[in-house]
Coordinates of C-alpha atoms and ligand atoms in Angstrom, one line a residue:
M1 CA -29.5 65.0 21.3
F2 CA -26.7 65.0 23.9
S3 CA -26.8 67.6 26.6
T4 CA -23.9 70.0 27.2
Q5 CA -23.4 68.2 30.6
F6 CA -23.1 64.8 28.8
V7 CA -20.5 66.1 26.3
F8 CA -18.6 67.8 29.2
N9 CA -18.5 64.6 31.2
Y10 CA -17.1 62.6 28.2
V11 CA -14.5 65.2 27.4
L12 CA -13.5 65.4 31.1
E13 CA -13.3 61.6 31.4
N14 CA -11.2 61.4 28.3
A15 CA -8.8 64.1 29.4
L16 CA -8.4 62.4 32.8
H17 CA -7.8 59.1 31.1
I18 CA -5.0 60.5 28.9
W19 CA -3.4 62.3 31.9
G20 CA -3.5 59.0 33.8
N21 CA -1.8 57.2 30.9
I22 CA 1.0 59.6 30.7
R23 CA 1.8 59.1 34.4
E24 CA 1.4 55.3 34.0
R25 CA 3.9 55.2 31.1
L26 CA 6.7 56.4 33.4
N27 CA 6.6 53.1 35.3
L28 CA 6.4 50.9 32.2
P29 CA 9.1 49.4 29.9
A30 CA 10.3 51.8 27.2
G31 CA 8.8 51.7 23.7
P32 CA 8.1 53.9 20.7
V33 CA 6.3 57.2 21.3
G34 CA 3.0 57.7 19.6
L35 CA 0.8 60.7 19.0
P36 CA -1.6 62.1 21.7
V37 CA -5.0 60.3 21.8
V38 CA -4.3 57.9 18.9
G39 CA -1.0 56.7 20.2
Y40 CA 1.1 54.4 18.0
S41 CA -2.0 52.9 16.3
V42 CA -1.7 55.3 13.3
F43 CA 1.8 53.9 12.5
L44 CA 0.6 50.3 12.3
G45 CA -0.3 49.3 8.8
K46 CA -2.7 46.6 7.5
H47 CA -0.6 43.8 9.2
P48 CA -0.2 45.0 12.8
H49 CA 1.1 41.6 13.9
R50 CA 4.0 41.9 11.5
D51 CA 4.7 45.6 12.3
I52 CA 4.7 45.0 16.0
T53 CA 7.0 42.1 15.6
K54 CA 9.5 44.3 13.7
L55 CA 9.5 46.8 16.5
G56 CA 11.3 44.2 18.5
D57 CA 14.4 44.8 16.5
K58 CA 14.7 48.1 18.1
Y59 CA 12.9 47.7 21.5
G60 CA 13.6 44.1 22.4
S61 CA 11.3 41.3 23.8
V62 CA 9.3 43.5 26.1
F63 CA 8.2 47.1 25.3
T64 CA 5.3 49.5 25.8
L65 CA 3.1 50.5 22.9
Q66 CA 0.4 53.2 23.3
L67 CA -2.6 51.8 21.4
G68 CA -5.1 54.6 21.2
V69 CA -5.4 55.9 24.7
N70 CA -4.2 52.7 26.3
N71 CA -0.6 51.8 27.3
V72 CA -0.1 48.2 26.4
V73 CA 3.0 46.1 27.3
V74 CA 3.9 43.9 24.4
L75 CA 5.5 40.5 24.8
N76 CA 7.3 40.1 21.6
D77 CA 9.2 36.8 21.6
W78 CA 8.9 33.3 23.1
E79 CA 11.1 34.0 26.1
A80 CA 8.9 36.9 27.1
V81 CA 5.6 35.1 26.5
R82 CA 6.7 32.0 28.4
D83 CA 8.0 34.0 31.3
A84 CA 4.8 36.1 31.6
L85 CA 2.1 33.6 30.8
N86 CA 3.5 31.1 33.3
K87 CA 2.7 33.6 36.1
D88 CA -0.8 33.9 37.7
A89 CA -0.3 37.7 37.7
F90 CA -1.0 37.8 34.0
L91 CA -4.3 35.9 34.1
G92 CA -6.6 38.9 34.2
R93 CA -8.6 40.5 31.3
P94 CA -8.9 44.3 30.9
F95 CA -11.8 45.7 33.1
H96 CA -13.4 47.0 29.9
S97 CA -13.4 45.9 26.3
P98 CA -15.6 46.6 23.3
F99 CA -17.3 43.2 24.0
T100 CA -18.1 44.2 27.6
A101 CA -19.5 47.5 26.4
I102 CA -22.3 45.6 24.6
A103 CA -22.9 42.7 27.0
E104 CA -24.7 43.1 30.3
T105 CA -22.8 40.3 31.9
K106 CA -19.2 39.4 31.1
S107 CA -18.6 35.9 29.6
L108 CA -15.9 33.6 31.0
A109 CA -13.7 34.9 28.1
D110 CA -13.9 38.5 29.5
E111 CA -14.0 37.8 33.3
S112 CA -11.0 37.9 35.7
G113 CA -10.3 36.6 39.2
E114 CA -12.3 34.0 41.0
V115 CA -15.4 34.4 38.8
W116 CA -13.3 33.6 35.7
R117 CA -11.6 30.7 37.4
D118 CA -14.9 29.2 38.6
Q119 CA -16.7 29.7 35.3
R120 CA -13.8 28.2 33.3
R121 CA -13.5 25.2 35.6
S122 CA -17.2 24.5 35.3
A123 CA -17.1 24.9 31.5
L124 CA -14.2 22.4 31.2
Q125 CA -16.1 20.0 33.5
I126 CA -19.3 20.2 31.5
L127 CA -17.3 19.6 28.2
R128 CA -15.7 16.6 29.8
D129 CA -19.0 15.2 31.1
L130 CA -20.5 15.6 27.6
G131 CA -17.7 13.4 26.2
F132 CA -15.7 16.2 24.5
G133 CA -12.3 14.7 23.7
K134 CA -13.9 11.3 23.3
G135 CA -15.5 9.3 20.5
S136 CA -19.0 10.8 20.8
M137 CA -17.7 14.2 19.9
E138 CA -15.9 12.8 16.8
D139 CA -19.0 11.0 15.6
R140 CA -20.9 14.3 15.6
I141 CA -18.1 16.1 13.8
T142 CA -17.8 13.2 11.2
D143 CA -21.6 13.4 10.7
E144 CA -21.4 17.2 10.2
I145 CA -18.6 16.7 7.6
S146 CA -20.8 14.3 5.6
Y147 CA -23.3 17.2 5.1
L148 CA -20.4 19.3 3.8
T149 CA -19.1 16.7 1.4
K150 CA -22.6 16.3 0.1
C151 CA -22.6 20.0 -0.9
I152 CA -19.2 19.7 -2.4
D153 CA -20.2 16.6 -4.4
E154 CA -23.1 18.6 -5.9
T155 CA -20.6 21.0 -7.5
N156 CA -19.3 18.1 -9.8
G157 CA -15.8 19.5 -9.9
E158 CA -16.9 23.1 -10.7
P159 CA -15.2 25.9 -8.7
M160 CA -16.9 26.6 -5.4
N161 CA -16.4 29.2 -2.6
I162 CA -15.7 26.7 0.2
H163 CA -16.0 29.6 2.7
E164 CA -19.7 29.7 2.2
V165 CA -20.3 26.1 3.3
L166 CA -17.6 26.0 6.0
V167 CA -19.3 28.9 7.8
P168 CA -22.5 26.9 8.7
S169 CA -20.6 23.7 9.0
M170 CA -18.3 25.0 11.7
S171 CA -21.0 26.9 13.4
N172 CA -23.0 23.6 13.6
N173 CA -20.3 22.0 15.6
I174 CA -20.8 24.7 18.2
C175 CA -24.5 24.4 17.8
H176 CA -24.1 20.7 18.9
L177 CA -22.0 21.7 21.8
V178 CA -24.2 24.5 23.1
F179 CA -27.7 23.8 21.8
G180 CA -27.5 20.0 21.5
H181 CA -28.6 19.9 17.8
R182 CA -27.4 21.0 14.4
M183 CA -29.4 23.2 11.9
D184 CA -29.7 22.2 8.3
F185 CA -27.7 24.5 5.9
N186 CA -31.0 25.5 4.2
E187 CA -33.1 26.0 7.3
P188 CA -34.2 29.6 7.4
K189 CA -33.2 29.9 11.1
R190 CA -29.7 28.6 10.2
Q191 CA -29.4 31.1 7.4
L192 CA -30.6 33.9 9.6
F193 CA -28.2 32.8 12.3
D194 CA -25.2 32.8 9.9
K195 CA -26.2 36.1 8.3
Q196 CA -26.6 37.8 11.6
L197 CA -23.5 36.3 13.2
D198 CA -21.6 37.4 10.1
Q199 CA -23.1 40.9 10.4
A200 CA -22.2 40.9 14.0
V201 CA -18.7 39.9 13.2
S202 CA -18.3 42.6 10.5
R203 CA -19.6 45.2 13.0
I204 CA -17.2 43.8 15.5
S205 CA -14.3 44.1 13.0
V206 CA -14.1 47.7 14.1
I207 CA -13.4 46.2 17.5
G208 CA -9.6 46.7 16.9
V209 CA -10.2 50.4 16.7
L210 CA -12.6 50.4 19.6
A211 CA -10.2 48.4 21.8
M212 CA -7.8 51.3 21.4
S213 CA -10.4 53.9 22.5
P214 CA -11.6 54.8 25.9
I215 CA -14.5 52.7 27.1
W216 CA -16.9 55.7 26.8
F217 CA -16.2 55.8 23.1
S218 CA -17.1 52.1 22.6
K219 CA -20.4 52.7 24.5
L220 CA -21.1 55.8 22.4
F221 CA -20.3 53.9 19.2
F222 CA -22.8 51.2 20.0
K223 CA -25.3 53.7 21.2
L224 CA -25.0 55.8 18.0
G225 CA -25.0 52.6 16.0
G226 CA -28.8 53.1 16.1
S227 CA -31.6 50.7 15.2
F228 CA -29.7 48.6 12.6
N229 CA -27.0 47.7 15.1
K230 CA -29.5 46.9 17.7
K231 CA -31.6 44.9 15.3
V232 CA -28.6 42.7 14.4
F233 CA -27.6 42.1 17.9
N234 CA -31.1 41.6 19.2
A235 CA -31.9 39.1 16.6
V236 CA -28.9 37.0 17.5
I237 CA -29.7 37.4 21.2
S238 CA -33.2 36.2 20.8
I239 CA -32.0 32.9 19.3
F240 CA -30.0 32.3 22.4
E241 CA -32.8 33.3 24.7
S242 CA -35.3 31.0 23.0
E243 CA -32.8 28.1 23.2
I244 CA -32.1 28.7 26.9
S245 CA -35.8 29.0 27.6
S246 CA -36.7 25.7 25.8
H247 CA -33.8 23.9 27.6
R248 CA -35.1 25.1 30.9
K249 CA -38.5 23.6 30.2
S250 CA -37.1 20.2 29.1
L251 CA -34.1 19.9 31.5
D252 CA -33.4 16.5 32.9
T253 CA -30.4 16.8 35.2
N254 CA -29.7 13.1 34.9
N255 CA -29.4 13.3 31.1
K256 CA -27.5 16.5 30.1
R257 CA -27.6 17.0 26.4
D258 CA -25.3 20.0 25.9
Y259 CA -23.5 22.9 27.5
I260 CA -26.8 24.7 28.3
D261 CA -28.1 21.7 30.2
G262 CA -24.8 21.3 32.0
Y263 CA -24.8 25.0 33.0
L264 CA -28.5 25.0 34.1
A265 CA -27.9 21.9 36.3
E266 CA -24.8 23.6 37.9
M267 CA -26.7 26.8 38.3
E268 CA -29.5 25.0 40.3
V269 CA -26.9 23.6 42.7
R270 CA -25.1 26.9 43.1
Q271 CA -28.3 28.9 43.6
R272 CA -29.5 26.5 46.3
K273 CA -26.3 27.2 48.2
D274 CA -26.0 30.9 47.5
P275 CA -28.7 33.1 46.0
N276 CA -26.0 35.6 45.0
T277 CA -24.0 33.1 43.0
H278 CA -22.4 34.3 39.7
F279 CA -24.0 31.3 38.0
T280 CA -26.9 33.1 36.4
L281 CA -29.0 33.0 33.2
K282 CA -27.4 36.1 31.9
R283 CA -23.9 34.6 32.4
L284 CA -25.0 31.4 30.6
D285 CA -26.2 33.6 27.7
S286 CA -22.9 35.4 27.6
N287 CA -20.8 32.2 27.8
A288 CA -22.9 30.5 25.1
R289 CA -22.3 33.4 22.8
A290 CA -18.6 33.4 23.6
F291 CA -18.4 29.8 22.5
F292 CA -19.8 30.7 19.1
G293 CA -17.6 33.8 18.8
A294 CA -14.4 31.9 19.9
G295 CA -15.1 28.5 18.4
S296 CA -16.5 28.9 15.0
E297 CA -14.5 31.4 13.0
T298 CA -11.1 30.2 14.4
V299 CA -11.6 26.6 13.2
R300 CA -13.0 27.8 9.9
T301 CA -10.1 30.1 9.2
T302 CA -7.6 27.4 10.1
T303 CA -9.3 25.0 7.8
E304 CA -9.3 27.5 4.9
W305 CA -5.6 28.1 5.3
L306 CA -5.0 24.3 5.4
L307 CA -6.8 23.9 2.1
L308 CA -5.1 26.9 0.5
L309 CA -1.6 25.8 1.5
S310 CA -2.3 22.2 0.4
V311 CA -3.2 23.7 -3.0
R312 CA -0.2 26.1 -3.1
Y313 CA 2.2 23.2 -2.2
S314 CA 0.7 20.4 -4.2
E315 CA 3.7 18.1 -3.4
H316 CA 2.6 18.3 0.2
Q317 CA -1.0 17.5 -0.7
K318 CA 0.3 14.4 -2.5
R319 CA 2.2 13.3 0.6
V320 CA -0.9 13.8 2.8
H321 CA -3.0 11.8 0.2
S322 CA -0.6 8.9 0.4
E323 CA -0.5 8.9 4.2
I324 CA -4.3 8.9 4.3
D325 CA -4.4 6.0 1.7
S326 CA -2.1 3.8 3.8
V327 CA -3.5 4.6 7.3
V328 CA -7.2 5.3 6.8
G329 CA -7.9 3.8 3.4
R330 CA -11.0 4.6 1.4
D331 CA -13.7 2.5 3.2
R332 CA -14.0 4.3 6.5
S333 CA -14.1 7.8 7.9
P334 CA -10.9 9.1 9.5
C335 CA -10.8 9.2 13.3
Y336 CA -8.6 11.4 15.5
A337 CA -6.5 8.4 16.7
D338 CA -5.3 8.1 13.0
R339 CA -3.1 11.1 13.5
L340 CA -0.7 9.0 15.6
H341 CA 0.2 7.1 12.4
M342 CA 0.3 10.2 10.2
P343 CA 3.3 12.2 11.1
F344 CA 3.5 14.2 7.9
T345 CA -0.1 15.2 8.1
Q346 CA 0.3 16.3 11.7
A347 CA 3.5 18.2 10.8
F348 CA 1.7 19.9 7.9
I349 CA -1.2 21.0 10.1
N350 CA 1.2 22.3 12.7
E351 CA 3.2 24.2 10.2
V352 CA 0.0 25.8 8.7
M353 CA -1.0 26.9 12.3
R354 CA 2.4 28.4 12.8
Y355 CA 2.8 30.0 9.4
K356 CA -0.7 31.5 9.3
T357 CA -1.2 31.9 13.1
T358 CA -5.0 32.0 13.5
I359 CA -5.0 34.5 16.4
P360 CA -1.8 36.4 15.6
V361 CA -2.0 38.7 18.6
N362 CA -3.5 37.2 21.7
L363 CA -6.6 38.3 23.5
M364 CA -5.6 41.2 25.8
R365 CA -4.6 40.3 29.3
R366 CA -4.3 42.4 32.5
T367 CA -1.9 42.1 35.4
T368 CA -3.8 41.5 38.6
E369 CA -0.8 42.5 40.9
D370 CA 2.6 44.1 40.6
T371 CA 4.8 41.7 38.7
S372 CA 7.7 41.5 36.3
V373 CA 8.7 39.9 33.0
L374 CA 12.3 39.2 32.0
G375 CA 13.3 41.7 34.7
H376 CA 11.0 44.5 33.6
F377 CA 8.7 45.8 36.3
I378 CA 5.0 45.6 35.3
P379 CA 2.6 47.3 37.7
K380 CA -0.8 45.9 38.7
D381 CA -3.6 46.6 36.1
T382 CA -1.4 46.9 33.1
Q383 CA -2.8 45.7 29.8
V384 CA -0.6 43.0 28.2
L385 CA -0.5 41.7 24.7
A386 CA 1.3 38.5 23.8
N387 CA 2.3 38.6 20.1
I388 CA 1.8 34.9 19.1
W389 CA 2.8 35.8 15.6
A390 CA 6.2 37.0 16.9
V391 CA 6.6 33.7 18.9
H392 CA 5.8 31.7 15.8
N393 CA 8.4 33.7 13.8
D394 CA 11.1 34.0 16.6
P395 CA 14.4 33.3 14.8
K396 CA 15.8 32.2 18.2
V397 CA 13.4 29.2 18.0
W398 CA 12.7 28.6 14.4
H399 CA 15.1 28.1 11.5
K400 CA 14.2 30.4 8.6
P401 CA 10.7 31.1 10.1
Q402 CA 9.6 32.9 6.9
D403 CA 9.7 29.6 5.0
F404 CA 6.8 27.2 4.9
N405 CA 8.4 23.9 5.9
P406 CA 6.3 21.1 7.5
N407 CA 9.5 19.1 8.0
R408 CA 10.6 21.4 10.8
F409 CA 8.0 19.4 12.9
L410 CA 9.5 16.0 12.0
T411 CA 12.5 14.0 13.1
S412 CA 15.1 13.6 10.4
D413 CA 13.7 10.1 9.4
G414 CA 10.3 11.7 9.0
K415 CA 8.7 9.1 11.3
Q416 CA 8.0 11.2 14.5
V417 CA 6.4 14.5 15.2
I418 CA 8.6 16.8 17.2
K419 CA 7.0 18.7 20.1
I420 CA 8.1 22.3 20.0
D421 CA 7.2 24.3 23.2
A422 CA 7.1 27.6 21.3
F423 CA 4.3 26.3 19.0
I424 CA 1.3 28.0 20.8
P425 CA -1.6 28.6 18.4
F426 CA -4.0 28.1 21.3
S427 CA -1.9 30.4 23.5
Y428 CA -0.1 29.3 26.6
G429 CA -0.5 28.7 30.3
K430 CA -3.5 28.5 32.6
R431 CA -5.6 30.8 30.5
N432 CA -5.1 29.1 27.1
C433 CA -8.0 28.2 24.8
V434 CA -10.8 26.4 26.5
G435 CA -11.8 24.7 23.3
E436 CA -8.3 23.5 22.3
T437 CA -9.2 19.8 22.3
L438 CA -12.4 20.4 20.2
G439 CA -10.5 22.7 17.9
R440 CA -7.7 20.2 17.3
V441 CA -10.1 17.4 16.6
E442 CA -12.2 19.5 14.2
V443 CA -9.2 20.8 12.3
F444 CA -7.7 17.3 11.8
L445 CA -11.0 15.6 10.9
Y446 CA -12.1 18.3 8.4
F447 CA -8.7 18.4 6.7
V448 CA -8.2 14.6 6.5
S449 CA -11.8 13.9 5.5
L450 CA -11.6 16.4 2.6
L451 CA -8.3 15.1 1.4
Q452 CA -9.4 11.5 1.7
K453 CA -12.1 12.2 -0.9
Y454 CA -10.7 14.9 -3.1
T455 CA -7.8 16.3 -5.0
I456 CA -8.1 20.0 -4.4
S457 CA -6.9 22.8 -6.8
A458 CA -7.5 26.5 -7.1
A459 CA -9.9 28.2 -9.5
N460 CA -7.5 31.2 -9.9
D461 CA -4.0 32.2 -8.9
E462 CA -4.9 35.2 -6.9
M463 CA -5.7 33.3 -3.7
L464 CA -2.4 31.4 -4.0
T465 CA -0.5 34.6 -3.1
L466 CA -1.7 33.6 0.5
E467 CA -2.3 37.3 1.4
E468 CA -3.7 38.0 4.8
R469 CA -6.5 40.1 6.2
F470 CA -6.0 41.0 9.8
G471 CA -9.1 40.9 12.0
L472 CA -10.4 39.0 14.9
S473 CA -8.5 36.1 13.3
L474 CA -6.0 36.1 10.5
Q475 CA -8.2 35.4 7.4
P476 CA -7.2 34.7 3.8
K477 CA -7.6 38.0 2.0
H478 CA -9.0 36.3 -1.1
K479 CA -12.0 34.0 -1.0
P480 CA -11.0 30.4 -1.3
I481 CA -12.6 29.4 -4.6
L482 CA -11.5 25.8 -5.0
I483 CA -12.1 22.9 -7.3
F484 CA -12.8 19.5 -5.6
N485 CA -12.2 16.5 -7.8
N486 CA -13.3 13.1 -6.5
R487 CA -10.2 10.8 -6.0
Y488 CA -12.3 7.7 -6.5
Ligands
HEM501 C1 -8.2 26.4 15.7 C2 -9.1 26.7 16.6 C3 -8.8 27.7 17.7 C4 -7.8 28.5 18.0 C5 -6.6 28.8 17.1 C6 -8.1 29.2 19.3 C7 -7.3 30.1 19.9 C8 -7.5 30.7 21.1 C9 -6.7 31.7 21.7 C10 -5.3 32.2 21.2 C11 -7.3 32.1 22.8 C12 -6.8 33.2 23.8 C13 -6.3 32.6 25.1 C14 -5.5 33.6 26.0 O1 -6.0 34.6 26.4 O2 -4.3 33.4 26.2 C15 -8.5 31.4 22.9 C16 -9.5 31.6 24.0 C17 -10.7 30.9 24.0 N1 -11.2 30.0 23.1 FE1 -10.2 29.3 21.5 N2 -9.3 28.7 19.7 C18 -9.8 27.8 18.9 C19 -11.0 27.1 19.0 C20 -11.9 27.2 20.0 C21 -13.1 26.4 20.1 C22 -13.5 25.3 19.2 C23 -13.8 26.9 21.2 C24 -15.1 26.5 21.8 C25 -15.4 25.3 22.2 C26 -12.9 28.0 21.8 C27 -13.3 28.7 22.9 C28 -12.4 29.6 23.5 C29 -12.8 30.4 24.8 C30 -14.1 30.3 25.5 C31 -11.7 31.2 25.1 C32 -11.5 32.1 26.3 C33 -10.8 31.4 27.4 C34 -10.6 32.2 28.6 O3 -10.6 33.4 28.6 O4 -10.4 31.5 29.7 N3 -11.8 28.1 21.0 N4 -8.7 30.6 21.9

């Protein structure tokens, strides 16, 4: 039971927060007025990325939206996003988020300032040392794809829910990166891991609501979540703890196998120099979990859209098939360098990542000093949301953005891919996605390997409506039940 004092403190904290927000709003760009406490959130429908984009018709490129109790400055077109995300003042994350309410130590994805900079630099260095962006990474992904195609072959052309096998397959690529090994699809630990991550993600799907609430509410939510919540999270946490502990026992700093080894080696060096370093086991644990959270679902969602759109537009599927046949052939696995000779396939992938932007509204940022965007003053410690969906549908950049048209990424003779600066699925500037290289390689290899082997069609028409479900990422609303027929 909560004491009267406890309730009083929470009510007081909330009231002060709301009062602070009203005063803060006076210094921020104009925007629609919401209701007390819930703000504008109640007026956003099932597709907030689209609703927020439409607000730009009235309020322009930069406006303030009260989401729950928080004032958030929205960057709602390419000009605003480019101007802001090029500035160091926009590199912070909010002090609190629902993620930080449940984690003891912030991961590199939640940190700000020098700690973030240092953790990020080190993560990128470790990935480089491990050969990410090079052939060894591709070999592991290609190997993982062979387990996937084995499962698909077992369906003998019967409809299958590809989502169910893509989940462990994608998560295995992060397992390789972080733990140094894969887990078989049928391994009980693997199944437990997927189930629990899935449960954790579905718990976290309320995160949108929590992000709009004061931090005390997030903490209370997880506290009241009771034993089930704790059981889910603790089970996931124990997998990471046991991996870190076994890595510590077998660490050879001259032969680093994965991210955990790379981090432990760096931690040893840092701790020798400074016992108060922010390179700690708890930070390693948070970073490792952030890689799974950020690097698994994003690639899977993108791959699901690629498959669905190649089914919906079968003429494009045929064109990708013919490019694969002439560049890769049938006797070897595709490699990432093949993309250089496959302009249409690249353009198709780009257009899918624009049309169904995986992360439609970016992870929240915070200004670390007084600054401005397109002439609007933005004070220090303001929360800022870059609407990537709006950038990808900005009519000042894209001709008929509502149309699905891979040719927009090709020169008129169809031979070259055009680089368009406003194409930013991995975000933009110094705090863009850490896993961009890995993400791009995975997406290309999965899509091309599957189309090399199969002609893909849909088991029903429902999923071809291409309806969306807004969440941490923009998921297909209907499960992708697909039919894979061997091409040879
Ligand atoms: C198609 C795949 C992916 C997409 C579309 C994607 C997109 C994004 C976006 C939009 C952000 C937010 C950046 C910002 O605040 O401006 C981000 C951050 C991040 N991503 Fe990815 N991502 C993908 C794959 C991956 C992979 C494979 C990994 C892991 C290796 C990863 C790890 C991260 C991390 C750790 C961050 C936080 C970076 C920071 O705060 O400094 N992502 N990603």
